[in-house]
mmCIF file of C-alpha atoms in Angstrom:
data_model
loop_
_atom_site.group_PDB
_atom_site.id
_atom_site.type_symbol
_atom_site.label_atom_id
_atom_site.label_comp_id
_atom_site.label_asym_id
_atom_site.label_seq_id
_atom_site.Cartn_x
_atom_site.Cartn_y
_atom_site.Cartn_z
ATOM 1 C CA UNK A 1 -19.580 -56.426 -6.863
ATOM 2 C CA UNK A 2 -18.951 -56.404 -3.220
ATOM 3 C CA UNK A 3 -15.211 -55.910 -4.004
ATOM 4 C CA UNK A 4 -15.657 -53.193 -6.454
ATOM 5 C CA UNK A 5 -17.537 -51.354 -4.291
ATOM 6 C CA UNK A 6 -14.878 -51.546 -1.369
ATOM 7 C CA UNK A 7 -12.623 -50.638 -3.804
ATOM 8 C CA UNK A 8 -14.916 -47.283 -4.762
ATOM 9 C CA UNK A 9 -14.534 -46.564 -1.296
ATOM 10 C CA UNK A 10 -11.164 -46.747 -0.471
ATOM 11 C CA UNK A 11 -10.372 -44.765 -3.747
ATOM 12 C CA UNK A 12 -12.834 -42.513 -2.518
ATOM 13 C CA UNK A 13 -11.088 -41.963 0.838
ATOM 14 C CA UNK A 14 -7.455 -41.878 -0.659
ATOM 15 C CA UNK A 15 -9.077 -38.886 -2.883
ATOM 16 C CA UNK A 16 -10.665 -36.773 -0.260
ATOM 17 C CA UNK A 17 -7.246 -37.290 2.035
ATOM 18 C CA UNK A 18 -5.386 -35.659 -0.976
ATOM 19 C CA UNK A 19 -7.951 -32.981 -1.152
ATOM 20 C CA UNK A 20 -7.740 -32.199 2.750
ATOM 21 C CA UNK A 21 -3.952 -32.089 2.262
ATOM 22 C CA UNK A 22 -3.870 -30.146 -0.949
ATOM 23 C CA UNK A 23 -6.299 -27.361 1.183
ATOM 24 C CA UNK A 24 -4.293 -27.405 4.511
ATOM 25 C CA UNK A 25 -1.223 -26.520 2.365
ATOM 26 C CA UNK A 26 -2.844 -23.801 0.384
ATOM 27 C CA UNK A 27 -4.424 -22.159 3.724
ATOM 28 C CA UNK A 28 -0.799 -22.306 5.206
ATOM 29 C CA UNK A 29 0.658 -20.865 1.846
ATOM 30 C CA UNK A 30 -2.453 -18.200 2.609
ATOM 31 C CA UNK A 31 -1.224 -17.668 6.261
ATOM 32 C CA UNK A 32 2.328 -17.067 5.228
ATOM 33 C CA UNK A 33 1.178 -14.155 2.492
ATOM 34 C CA UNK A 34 0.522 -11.357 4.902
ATOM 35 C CA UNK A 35 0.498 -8.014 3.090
ATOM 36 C CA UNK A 36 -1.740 -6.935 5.471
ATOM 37 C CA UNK A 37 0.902 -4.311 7.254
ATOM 38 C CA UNK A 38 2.252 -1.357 5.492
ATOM 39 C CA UNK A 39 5.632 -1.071 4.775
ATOM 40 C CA UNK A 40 8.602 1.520 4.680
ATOM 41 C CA UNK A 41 11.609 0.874 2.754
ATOM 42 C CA UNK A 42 14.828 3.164 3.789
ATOM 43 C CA UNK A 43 16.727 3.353 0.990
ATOM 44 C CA UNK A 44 20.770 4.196 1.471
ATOM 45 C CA UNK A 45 21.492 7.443 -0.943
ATOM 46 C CA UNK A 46 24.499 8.563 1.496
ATOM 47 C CA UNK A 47 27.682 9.164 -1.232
ATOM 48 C CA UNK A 48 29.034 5.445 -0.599
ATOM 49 C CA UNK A 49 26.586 4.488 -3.074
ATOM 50 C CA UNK A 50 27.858 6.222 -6.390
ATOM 51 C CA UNK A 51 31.628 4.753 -4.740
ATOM 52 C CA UNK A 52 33.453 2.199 -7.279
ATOM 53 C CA UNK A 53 36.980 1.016 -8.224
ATOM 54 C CA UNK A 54 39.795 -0.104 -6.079
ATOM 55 C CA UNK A 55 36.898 -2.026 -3.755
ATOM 56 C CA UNK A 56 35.749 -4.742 -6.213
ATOM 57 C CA UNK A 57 33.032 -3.018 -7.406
ATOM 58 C CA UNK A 58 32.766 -2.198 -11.133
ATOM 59 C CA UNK A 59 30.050 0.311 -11.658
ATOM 60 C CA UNK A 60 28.521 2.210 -8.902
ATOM 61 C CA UNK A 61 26.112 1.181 -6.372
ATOM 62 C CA UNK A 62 23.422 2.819 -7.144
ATOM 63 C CA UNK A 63 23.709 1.902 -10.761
ATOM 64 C CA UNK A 64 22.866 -1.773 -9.662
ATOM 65 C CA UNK A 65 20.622 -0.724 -7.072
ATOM 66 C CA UNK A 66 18.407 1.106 -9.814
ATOM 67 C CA UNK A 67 17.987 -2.048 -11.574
ATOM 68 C CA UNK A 68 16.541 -4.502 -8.736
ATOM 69 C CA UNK A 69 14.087 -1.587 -7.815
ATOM 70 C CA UNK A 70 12.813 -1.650 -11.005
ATOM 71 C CA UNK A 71 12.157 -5.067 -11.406
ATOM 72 C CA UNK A 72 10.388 -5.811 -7.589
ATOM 73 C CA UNK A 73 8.846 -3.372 -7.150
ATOM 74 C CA UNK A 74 5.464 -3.623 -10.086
ATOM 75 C CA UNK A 75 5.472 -6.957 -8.627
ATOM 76 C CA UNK A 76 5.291 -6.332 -4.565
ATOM 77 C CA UNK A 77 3.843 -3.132 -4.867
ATOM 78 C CA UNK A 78 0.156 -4.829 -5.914
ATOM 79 C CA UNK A 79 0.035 -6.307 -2.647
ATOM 80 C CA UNK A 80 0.644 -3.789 -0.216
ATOM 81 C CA UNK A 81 1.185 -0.133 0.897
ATOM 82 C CA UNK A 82 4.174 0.903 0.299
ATOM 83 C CA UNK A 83 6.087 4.106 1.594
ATOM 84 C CA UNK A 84 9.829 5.756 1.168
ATOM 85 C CA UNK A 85 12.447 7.222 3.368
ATOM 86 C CA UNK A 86 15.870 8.007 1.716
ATOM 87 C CA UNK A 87 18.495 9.334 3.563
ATOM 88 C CA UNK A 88 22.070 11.204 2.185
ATOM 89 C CA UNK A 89 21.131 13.874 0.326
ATOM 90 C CA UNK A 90 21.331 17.121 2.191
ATOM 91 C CA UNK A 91 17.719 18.538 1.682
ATOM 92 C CA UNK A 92 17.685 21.700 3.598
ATOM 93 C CA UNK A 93 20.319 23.154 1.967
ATOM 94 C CA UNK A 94 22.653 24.397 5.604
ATOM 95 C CA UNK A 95 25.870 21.949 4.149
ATOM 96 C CA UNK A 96 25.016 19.104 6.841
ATOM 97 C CA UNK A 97 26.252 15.719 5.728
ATOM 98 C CA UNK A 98 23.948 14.102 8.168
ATOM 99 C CA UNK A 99 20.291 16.026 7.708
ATOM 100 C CA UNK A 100 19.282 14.383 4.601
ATOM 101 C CA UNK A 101 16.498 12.573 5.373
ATOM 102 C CA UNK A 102 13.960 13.055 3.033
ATOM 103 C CA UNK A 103 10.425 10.794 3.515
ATOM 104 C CA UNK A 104 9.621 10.829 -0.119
ATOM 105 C CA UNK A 105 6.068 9.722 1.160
ATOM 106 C CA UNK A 106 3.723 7.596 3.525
ATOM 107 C CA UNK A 107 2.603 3.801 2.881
ATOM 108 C CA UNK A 108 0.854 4.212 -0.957
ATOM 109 C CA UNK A 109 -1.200 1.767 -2.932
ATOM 110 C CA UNK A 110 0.599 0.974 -6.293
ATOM 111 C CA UNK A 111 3.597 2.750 -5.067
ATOM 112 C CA UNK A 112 5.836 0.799 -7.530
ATOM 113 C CA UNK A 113 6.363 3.998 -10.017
ATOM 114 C CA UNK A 114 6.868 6.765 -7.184
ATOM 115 C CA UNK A 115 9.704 4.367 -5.865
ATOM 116 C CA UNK A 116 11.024 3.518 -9.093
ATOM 117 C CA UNK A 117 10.610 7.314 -10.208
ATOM 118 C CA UNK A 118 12.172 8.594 -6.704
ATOM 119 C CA UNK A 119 15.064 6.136 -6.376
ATOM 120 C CA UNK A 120 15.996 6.810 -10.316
ATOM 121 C CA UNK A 121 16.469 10.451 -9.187
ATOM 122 C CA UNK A 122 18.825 9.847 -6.695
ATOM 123 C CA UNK A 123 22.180 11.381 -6.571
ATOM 124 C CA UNK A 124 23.821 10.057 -3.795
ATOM 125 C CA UNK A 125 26.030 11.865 -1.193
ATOM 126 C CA UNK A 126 26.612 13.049 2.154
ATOM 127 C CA UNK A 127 26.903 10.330 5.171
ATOM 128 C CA UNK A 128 24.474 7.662 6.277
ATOM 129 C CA UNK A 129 22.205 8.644 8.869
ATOM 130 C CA UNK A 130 20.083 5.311 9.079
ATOM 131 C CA UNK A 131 19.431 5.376 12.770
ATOM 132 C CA UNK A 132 16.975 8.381 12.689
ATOM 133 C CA UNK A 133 15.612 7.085 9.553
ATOM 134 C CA UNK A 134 14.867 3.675 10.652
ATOM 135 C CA UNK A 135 13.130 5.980 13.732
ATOM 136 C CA UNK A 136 11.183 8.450 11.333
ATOM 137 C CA UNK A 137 9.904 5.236 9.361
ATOM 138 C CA UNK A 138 8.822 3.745 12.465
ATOM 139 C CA UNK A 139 6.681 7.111 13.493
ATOM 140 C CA UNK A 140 5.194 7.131 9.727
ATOM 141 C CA UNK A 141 3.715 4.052 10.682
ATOM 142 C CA UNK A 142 2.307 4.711 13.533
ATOM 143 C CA UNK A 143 4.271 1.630 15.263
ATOM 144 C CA UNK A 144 2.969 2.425 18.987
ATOM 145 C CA UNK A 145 -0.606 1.217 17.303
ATOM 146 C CA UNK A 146 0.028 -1.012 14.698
ATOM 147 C CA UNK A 147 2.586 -3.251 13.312
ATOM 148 C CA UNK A 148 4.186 -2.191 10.297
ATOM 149 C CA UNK A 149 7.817 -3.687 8.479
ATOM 150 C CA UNK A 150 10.531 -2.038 7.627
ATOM 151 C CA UNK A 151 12.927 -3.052 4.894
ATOM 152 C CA UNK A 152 16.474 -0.717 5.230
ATOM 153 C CA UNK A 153 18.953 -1.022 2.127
ATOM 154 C CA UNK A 154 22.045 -0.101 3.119
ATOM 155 C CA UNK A 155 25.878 -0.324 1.817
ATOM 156 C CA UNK A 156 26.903 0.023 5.173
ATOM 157 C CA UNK A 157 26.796 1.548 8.546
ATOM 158 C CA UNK A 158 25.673 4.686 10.909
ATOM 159 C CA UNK A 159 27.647 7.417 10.106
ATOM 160 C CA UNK A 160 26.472 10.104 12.067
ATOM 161 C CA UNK A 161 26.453 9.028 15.632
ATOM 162 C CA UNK A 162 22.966 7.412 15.814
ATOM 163 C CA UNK A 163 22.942 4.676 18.454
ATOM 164 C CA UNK A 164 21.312 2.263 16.320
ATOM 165 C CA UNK A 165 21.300 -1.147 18.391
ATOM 166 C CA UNK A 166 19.619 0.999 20.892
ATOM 167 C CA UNK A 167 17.219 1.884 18.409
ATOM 168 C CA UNK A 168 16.257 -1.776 17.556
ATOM 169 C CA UNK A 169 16.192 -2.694 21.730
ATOM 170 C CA UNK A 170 13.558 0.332 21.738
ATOM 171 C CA UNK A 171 11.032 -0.508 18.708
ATOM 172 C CA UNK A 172 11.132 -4.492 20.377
ATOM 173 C CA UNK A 173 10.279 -3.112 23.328
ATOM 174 C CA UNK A 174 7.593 -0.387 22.531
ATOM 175 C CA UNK A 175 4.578 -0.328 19.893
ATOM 176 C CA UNK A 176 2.988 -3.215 18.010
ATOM 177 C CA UNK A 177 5.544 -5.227 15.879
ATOM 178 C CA UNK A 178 7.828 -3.386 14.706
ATOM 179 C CA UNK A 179 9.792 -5.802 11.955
ATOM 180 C CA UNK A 180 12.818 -4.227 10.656
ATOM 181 C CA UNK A 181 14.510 -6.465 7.643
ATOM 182 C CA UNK A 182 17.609 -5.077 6.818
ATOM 183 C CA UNK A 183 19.516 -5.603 3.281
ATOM 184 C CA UNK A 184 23.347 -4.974 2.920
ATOM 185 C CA UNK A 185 24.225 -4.374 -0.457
ATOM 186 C CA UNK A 186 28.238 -4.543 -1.648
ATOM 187 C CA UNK A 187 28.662 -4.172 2.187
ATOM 188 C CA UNK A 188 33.056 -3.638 2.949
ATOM 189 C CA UNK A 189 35.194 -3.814 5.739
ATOM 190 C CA UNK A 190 37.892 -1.749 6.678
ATOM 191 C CA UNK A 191 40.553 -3.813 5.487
ATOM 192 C CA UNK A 192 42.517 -3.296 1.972
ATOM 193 C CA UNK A 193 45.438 -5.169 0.738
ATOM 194 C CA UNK A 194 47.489 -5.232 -2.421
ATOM 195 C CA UNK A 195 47.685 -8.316 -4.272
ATOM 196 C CA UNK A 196 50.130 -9.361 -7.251
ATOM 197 C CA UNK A 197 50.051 -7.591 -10.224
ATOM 198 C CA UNK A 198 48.981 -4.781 -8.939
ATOM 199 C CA UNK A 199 45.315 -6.392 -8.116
ATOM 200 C CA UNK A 200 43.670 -4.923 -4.614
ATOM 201 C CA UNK A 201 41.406 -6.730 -2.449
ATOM 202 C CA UNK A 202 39.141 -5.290 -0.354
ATOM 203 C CA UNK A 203 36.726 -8.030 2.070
ATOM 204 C CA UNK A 204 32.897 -7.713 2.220
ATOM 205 C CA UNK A 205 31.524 -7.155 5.861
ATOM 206 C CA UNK A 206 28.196 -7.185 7.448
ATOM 207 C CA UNK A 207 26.487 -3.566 8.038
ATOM 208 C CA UNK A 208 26.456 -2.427 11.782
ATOM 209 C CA UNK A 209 22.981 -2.414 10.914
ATOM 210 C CA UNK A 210 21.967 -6.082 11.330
ATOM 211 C CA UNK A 211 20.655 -5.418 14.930
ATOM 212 C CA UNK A 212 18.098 -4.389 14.004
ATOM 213 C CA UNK A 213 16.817 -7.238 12.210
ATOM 214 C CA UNK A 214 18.162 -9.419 14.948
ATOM 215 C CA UNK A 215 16.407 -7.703 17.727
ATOM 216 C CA UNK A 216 13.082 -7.177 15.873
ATOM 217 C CA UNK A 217 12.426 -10.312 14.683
ATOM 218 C CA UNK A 218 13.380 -9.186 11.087
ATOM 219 C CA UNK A 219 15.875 -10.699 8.874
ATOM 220 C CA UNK A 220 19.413 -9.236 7.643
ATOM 221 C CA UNK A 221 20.654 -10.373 4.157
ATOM 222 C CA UNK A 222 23.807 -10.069 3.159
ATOM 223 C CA UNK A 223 23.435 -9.591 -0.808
ATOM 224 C CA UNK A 224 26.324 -8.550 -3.567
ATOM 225 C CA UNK A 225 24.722 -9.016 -7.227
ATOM 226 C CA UNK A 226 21.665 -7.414 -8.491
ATOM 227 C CA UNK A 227 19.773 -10.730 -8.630
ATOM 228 C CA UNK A 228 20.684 -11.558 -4.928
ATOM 229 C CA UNK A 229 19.369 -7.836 -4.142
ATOM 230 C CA UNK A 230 16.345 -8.455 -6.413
ATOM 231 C CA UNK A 231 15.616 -12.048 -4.051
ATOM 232 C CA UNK A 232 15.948 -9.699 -1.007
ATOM 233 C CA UNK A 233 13.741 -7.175 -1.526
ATOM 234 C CA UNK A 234 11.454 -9.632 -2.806
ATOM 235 C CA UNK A 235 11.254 -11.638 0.310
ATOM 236 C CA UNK A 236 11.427 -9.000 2.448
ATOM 237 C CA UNK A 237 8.405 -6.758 1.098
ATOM 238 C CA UNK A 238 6.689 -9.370 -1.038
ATOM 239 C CA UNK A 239 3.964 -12.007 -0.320
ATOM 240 C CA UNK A 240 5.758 -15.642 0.812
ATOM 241 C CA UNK A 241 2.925 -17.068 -1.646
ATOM 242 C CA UNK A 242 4.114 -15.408 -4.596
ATOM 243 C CA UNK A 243 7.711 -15.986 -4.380
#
């Protein structure tokens, strides 16, 4: 009897270890999943995005692009408020390639069909004036009193003379963290070549844009199918618990 009952014990002790471990992992899984801050995604509508052909890419950007935002965002936009820049477009009708930038609207709850309905609208052109955008984002949210996160998609770089690494040097340096993630999607370089048979290749690159991930504690990720883009934008907007 005296044995069983030792062994009672030490079962009992082995069980409430496993619970203590099973709850110090969930609450970590819990710290991780913080939806708490509203976000701002940037989304790259300059005409590089409706480009195909010679550069290894078979259908338009925006083609592919359309896709992934249809599939994260019902899922990420449950869990937080969720706003939209895009920039390209020339909204004020004066002819300048570099004015487009068009905030489609502030942090929302359930913002999943005013993104999906806004970015299926697109018709990309003009250049890519990301630096002000990333900056007009950062005022929507208010980033002097709060943190906020910003997730850019982007096929490439500034176009119109925005100084962007100064950009990210100024939201580290002012406000309340300011987290800028930044996606390149079918990112190239300036380098084409002709191969045999009349085959071209033309090398990815990383978008001039990654500073300001790097200098904002944010992540850059380099992405080139629709289901990398899709694990992108789901990391970067949605909950670490749920993905």
């Amino acid at each position: 009897m005296r044995r069983f009952l030792s062994r009672l014990r030490s079962a009992g002790q082995r069980l409430n270890a496993i619970s203590i471990g099973a709850s110090i992992t969930l609450t970590a899984s819990f710290a991780q999943a913080d939806c708490s801050t509203d976000a701002m995604i940037i989304f790259d509508g300059s005409g590089s995005m409706a480009e195909m052909g010679f550069n290894q890419i078979d259908e338009p950007r925006i083609f592919e692009a359309r896709r992934a935002v249809r599939q994260v965002m019902p899922q990420v936009a449950l869990n937080r408020r969720i706003g939209l820049i895009v920039y390209g477009p020339d909204t004020s009708g004066q002819g300048d390639q570099c004015s487009g930038i068009d905030l489609k609207f502030p942090p929302l709850a359930n913002a999943a069909d005013p993104v999906i309905g806004a970015i299926d609208d697109l018709e990309p052109e003009g250049q890519t004036a990301l630096t002000e955008a990333v900056r007009r984002a950062a005022q929507v949210l208010d980033h002097i009193n709060k943190p906020g996160t910003i997730v850019l998609v982007t096929d490439g770089k500034e176009t119109c003379g925005g100084q962007t690494c100064a950009l990210a040097t100024e939201l580290a340096a002012s406000g309340l963290a300011t987290t800028v993630h930044v996606i390149g999607f079918k990112v190239r370089g300036t380098h084409f070549g002709w191969q045999s048979q009349g085959q071209t290749s033309y090398n990815t690159a990383t978008s001039g844009a990654k500073c300001l991930a790097t200098r904002t504690g944010g992540e850059y990720v380099s992405t080139e199918t629709v289901e990398e883009l899709i694990a992108a934008m789901q990391r970067t907007l949605g909950c670490a618990l749920l993905y």
